[in-house]
Tab-separated table of N, CA and C in Angstrom:
chain	number	residue	atom	x	y	z
S	1	LYS	N	91.936	111.800	-77.774
S	1	LYS	CA	93.423	112.382	-77.688
S	1	LYS	C	94.044	111.511	-76.587
S	2	ILE	N	95.340	110.720	-76.327
S	2	ILE	CA	95.787	110.783	-75.490
S	2	ILE	C	96.904	111.561	-74.999
S	3	ASP	N	97.439	112.420	-74.048
S	3	ASP	CA	98.323	113.417	-73.901
S	3	ASP	C	98.574	112.981	-72.661
S	4	LEU	N	99.289	113.783	-72.274
S	4	LEU	CA	99.859	114.652	-70.452
S	4	LEU	C	98.866	115.018	-69.917
S	5	ALA	N	98.107	115.828	-70.452
S	5	ALA	CA	96.427	115.702	-69.682
S	5	ALA	C	95.824	114.820	-69.378
S	6	TRP	N	95.599	114.391	-70.772
S	6	TRP	CA	94.374	113.077	-70.451
S	6	TRP	C	95.192	111.581	-69.387
S	7	LEU	N	96.615	112.349	-69.608
S	7	LEU	CA	96.900	111.136	-68.536
S	7	LEU	C	96.793	111.555	-66.844
S	8	ARG	N	96.736	113.043	-66.980
S	8	ARG	CA	96.870	113.691	-65.220
S	8	ARG	C	95.426	113.258	-64.814
S	9	GLU	N	94.397	112.988	-65.796
S	9	GLU	CA	93.180	112.892	-65.585
S	9	GLU	C	92.390	111.919	-65.545
S	10	ALA	N	93.652	110.529	-66.059
S	10	ALA	CA	92.698	109.676	-66.144
S	10	ALA	C	92.428	108.613	-65.323
S	11	THR	N	91.563	107.434	-64.985
S	11	THR	CA	91.448	107.185	-63.557
S	11	THR	C	92.358	105.815	-63.798
S	12	VAL	N	92.475	105.482	-64.714
S	12	VAL	CA	93.269	104.246	-65.025
S	12	VAL	C	94.441	103.926	-63.536
S	13	THR	N	94.877	102.760	-63.755
S	13	THR	CA	96.309	102.666	-63.053
S	13	THR	C	97.428	102.538	-63.997
S	14	ALA	N	97.350	102.005	-64.530
S	14	ALA	CA	98.485	101.419	-65.518
S	14	ALA	C	97.919	101.506	-66.696
S	15	LEU	N	99.210	101.902	-67.602
S	15	LEU	CA	99.149	102.347	-69.191
S	15	LEU	C	99.216	101.042	-69.917
S	16	THR	N	98.860	100.531	-71.294
S	16	THR	CA	99.310	99.758	-72.133
S	16	THR	C	100.348	100.583	-73.114
S	17	ILE	N	101.429	99.728	-73.444
S	17	ILE	CA	102.592	100.092	-74.136
S	17	ILE	C	101.894	100.814	-75.092
S	18	ARG	N	101.198	100.497	-75.842
S	18	ARG	CA	100.691	101.258	-77.164
S	18	ARG	C	100.236	102.896	-76.966
S	19	GLN	N	99.361	103.070	-75.542
S	19	GLN	CA	98.792	104.234	-74.499
S	19	GLN	C	99.781	105.000	-74.137
S	20	THR	N	101.385	104.228	-73.541
S	20	THR	CA	102.234	104.872	-72.974
S	20	THR	C	103.277	105.622	-74.621
S	21	GLY	N	102.817	104.909	-75.493
S	21	GLY	CA	104.014	105.766	-76.529
S	21	GLY	C	103.203	106.860	-77.027
S	22	GLN	N	101.631	106.773	-77.489
S	22	GLN	CA	100.732	107.621	-76.987
S	22	GLN	C	101.580	109.127	-76.368
S	23	VAL	N	101.151	108.886	-75.677
S	23	VAL	CA	101.946	110.107	-73.723
S	23	VAL	C	102.824	110.789	-74.677
S	24	LEU	N	103.827	109.616	-74.701
S	24	LEU	CA	104.969	110.145	-75.191
S	24	LEU	C	105.762	110.471	-76.586
S	25	GLY	N	104.602	110.046	-77.459
S	25	GLY	CA	104.946	110.442	-78.712
S	25	GLY	C	105.880	109.291	-79.561
S	26	ILE	N	106.496	108.343	-78.568
S	26	ILE	CA	107.505	107.294	-79.131
S	26	ILE	C	106.902	106.182	-79.815
S	27	VAL	N	105.912	105.675	-79.818
S	27	VAL	CA	105.412	104.570	-79.806
S	27	VAL	C	105.889	103.224	-79.707
S	28	ARG	N	106.640	103.120	-80.893
S	28	ARG	CA	108.060	102.480	-81.349
S	28	ARG	C	108.944	101.693	-80.524
S	29	THR	N	109.239	103.044	-79.472
S	29	THR	CA	110.542	102.876	-78.987
S	29	THR	C	110.143	102.321	-77.041
S	30	VAL	N	108.716	102.377	-76.802
S	30	VAL	CA	108.712	102.305	-76.349
S	30	VAL	C	108.848	100.797	-75.785
S	31	SER	N	108.305	99.417	-75.798
S	31	SER	CA	109.081	98.317	-75.588
S	31	SER	C	110.434	98.253	-75.292
S	32	ALA	N	111.263	98.641	-76.066
S	32	ALA	CA	112.820	99.253	-75.554
S	32	ALA	C	113.068	99.677	-74.405
S	33	ALA	N	112.133	100.505	-74.624
S	33	ALA	CA	113.485	101.312	-73.434
S	33	ALA	C	112.606	100.665	-71.726
S	34	VAL	N	111.319	99.828	-72.150
S	34	VAL	CA	110.921	99.186	-70.642
S	34	VAL	C	111.843	97.581	-70.895
S	35	LYS	N	112.393	97.256	-71.244
S	35	LYS	CA	113.753	96.513	-71.454
S	35	LYS	C	114.525	96.613	-71.185
S	36	ARG	N	115.238	98.018	-71.666
S	36	ARG	CA	116.440	98.300	-70.891
S	36	ARG	C	116.382	98.847	-69.645
S	37	GLY	N	114.992	99.423	-69.097
S	37	GLY	CA	114.528	99.586	-67.378
S	37	GLY	C	114.368	101.266	-67.396
S	38	GLU	N	114.260	101.551	-68.640
S	38	GLU	CA	114.064	103.474	-68.415
S	38	GLU	C	112.928	104.324	-67.998
S	39	LEU	N	111.680	102.914	-68.363
S	39	LEU	CA	110.241	103.380	-68.180
S	39	LEU	C	110.527	102.332	-67.526
S	40	PRO	N	109.622	102.212	-66.445
S	40	PRO	CA	109.261	101.529	-65.100
S	40	PRO	C	108.022	100.836	-66.399
S	41	ALA	N	107.285	99.309	-65.818
S	41	ALA	CA	106.360	99.078	-66.101
S	41	ALA	C	106.580	97.350	-65.113
S	42	VAL	N	105.503	97.141	-64.905
S	42	VAL	CA	104.571	95.383	-64.629
S	42	VAL	C	103.750	94.642	-65.491
S	43	LYS	N	104.179	93.579	-65.477
S	43	LYS	CA	103.862	92.262	-66.058
S	43	LYS	C	102.877	91.806	-65.916
S	44	VAL	N	101.770	91.135	-66.374
S	44	VAL	CA	100.661	90.775	-65.751
S	44	VAL	C	100.592	90.240	-66.805
S	45	GLY	N	100.536	88.528	-66.568
S	45	GLY	CA	100.169	87.804	-67.615
S	45	GLY	C	101.557	87.937	-68.666
S	46	ARG	N	100.636	88.325	-70.169
S	46	ARG	CA	101.411	88.758	-70.991
S	46	ARG	C	100.972	90.220	-71.163
S	47	ARG	N	100.933	90.399	-70.634
S	47	ARG	CA	100.773	91.960	-70.659
S	47	ARG	C	101.548	93.007	-70.275
S	48	VAL	N	102.259	93.838	-70.668
S	48	VAL	CA	103.277	94.801	-70.072
S	48	VAL	C	103.046	96.049	-69.475
S	49	LEU	N	102.065	96.730	-68.232
S	49	LEU	CA	101.484	98.073	-67.745
S	49	LEU	C	102.389	99.130	-67.582
S	50	VAL	N	102.523	99.845	-67.617
S	50	VAL	CA	103.311	101.174	-67.479
S	50	VAL	C	102.323	101.438	-66.208
S	51	PRO	N	102.585	102.045	-65.035
S	51	PRO	CA	101.829	102.590	-63.852
S	51	PRO	C	101.786	103.594	-64.344
S	52	ARG	N	100.402	104.453	-64.274
S	52	ARG	CA	99.936	105.743	-64.257
S	52	ARG	C	100.976	106.591	-63.251
S	53	THR	N	100.811	106.256	-62.291
S	53	THR	CA	101.396	107.040	-61.585
S	53	THR	C	103.382	108.063	-61.493
S	54	GLN	N	103.474	106.048	-61.803
S	54	GLN	CA	105.517	106.610	-62.145
S	54	GLN	C	105.559	107.254	-63.488
S	55	LEU	N	104.458	107.386	-64.748
S	55	LEU	CA	104.654	107.719	-65.264
S	55	LEU	C	104.541	109.595	-65.651
S	56	LEU	N	104.025	109.761	-64.664
S	56	LEU	CA	103.754	111.105	-64.441
S	56	LEU	C	104.820	111.759	-63.578
S	57	ALA	N	105.048	110.897	-62.944
S	57	ALA	CA	106.595	111.185	-61.925
S	57	ALA	C	107.169	111.667	-62.929
S	58	LEU	N	107.614	110.783	-64.050
S	58	LEU	CA	108.891	111.448	-65.551
S	58	LEU	C	108.391	112.467	-65.599
S	59	PHE	N	107.301	112.598	-65.742
S	59	PHE	CA	107.388	114.550	-66.227
S	59	PHE	C	107.120	115.634	-64.587
S	60	ASP	N	107.557	115.012	-63.759
S	60	ASP	CA	107.185	115.800	-62.861
S	60	ASP	C	105.748	116.760	-62.687
S	61	VAL	N	105.137	116.136	-63.335
S	61	VAL	CA	103.283	116.235	-62.994
S	61	VAL	C	102.661	115.016	-61.838
S	62	ALA	N	102.411	116.230	-60.972
S	62	ALA	CA	100.547	115.453	-59.975
S	62	ALA	C	99.807	115.064	-60.483
S	63	PRO	N	99.521	113.830	-60.221
S	63	PRO	CA	97.641	113.039	-60.583
S	63	PRO	C	96.698	114.403	-59.587
S	64	SER	N	95.917	114.133	-60.707
S	64	SER	CA	94.752	115.118	-60.325
S	64	SER	C	94.521	114.609	-58.686
S	65	PRO	N	93.431	115.778	-58.418
S	65	PRO	CA	93.294	115.528	-57.015
S	65	PRO	C	92.597	114.435	-55.837
S	66	ARG	N	92.039	113.882	-57.037
S	66	ARG	CA	90.944	113.079	-56.418
S	66	ARG	C	91.734	111.874	-56.712
S	67	ASP	N	93.072	111.402	-56.688
S	67	ASP	CA	93.919	110.035	-56.665
S	67	ASP	C	94.617	110.113	-55.445
């Protein structure tokens, strides 16, 4: 299950739009939020990725100690 606890412990650097939506519980509106600048994102080729640490910062949650 992809949720905030998973996000905190994950070792990935960035999440896909789908993964971000699962964490936020708003899968369909994540792309729109990125386009409006409400969510930080990086474009890598054709993929749009949301940096994990910046997503955690939106929740004011620190990454796990191993980061």
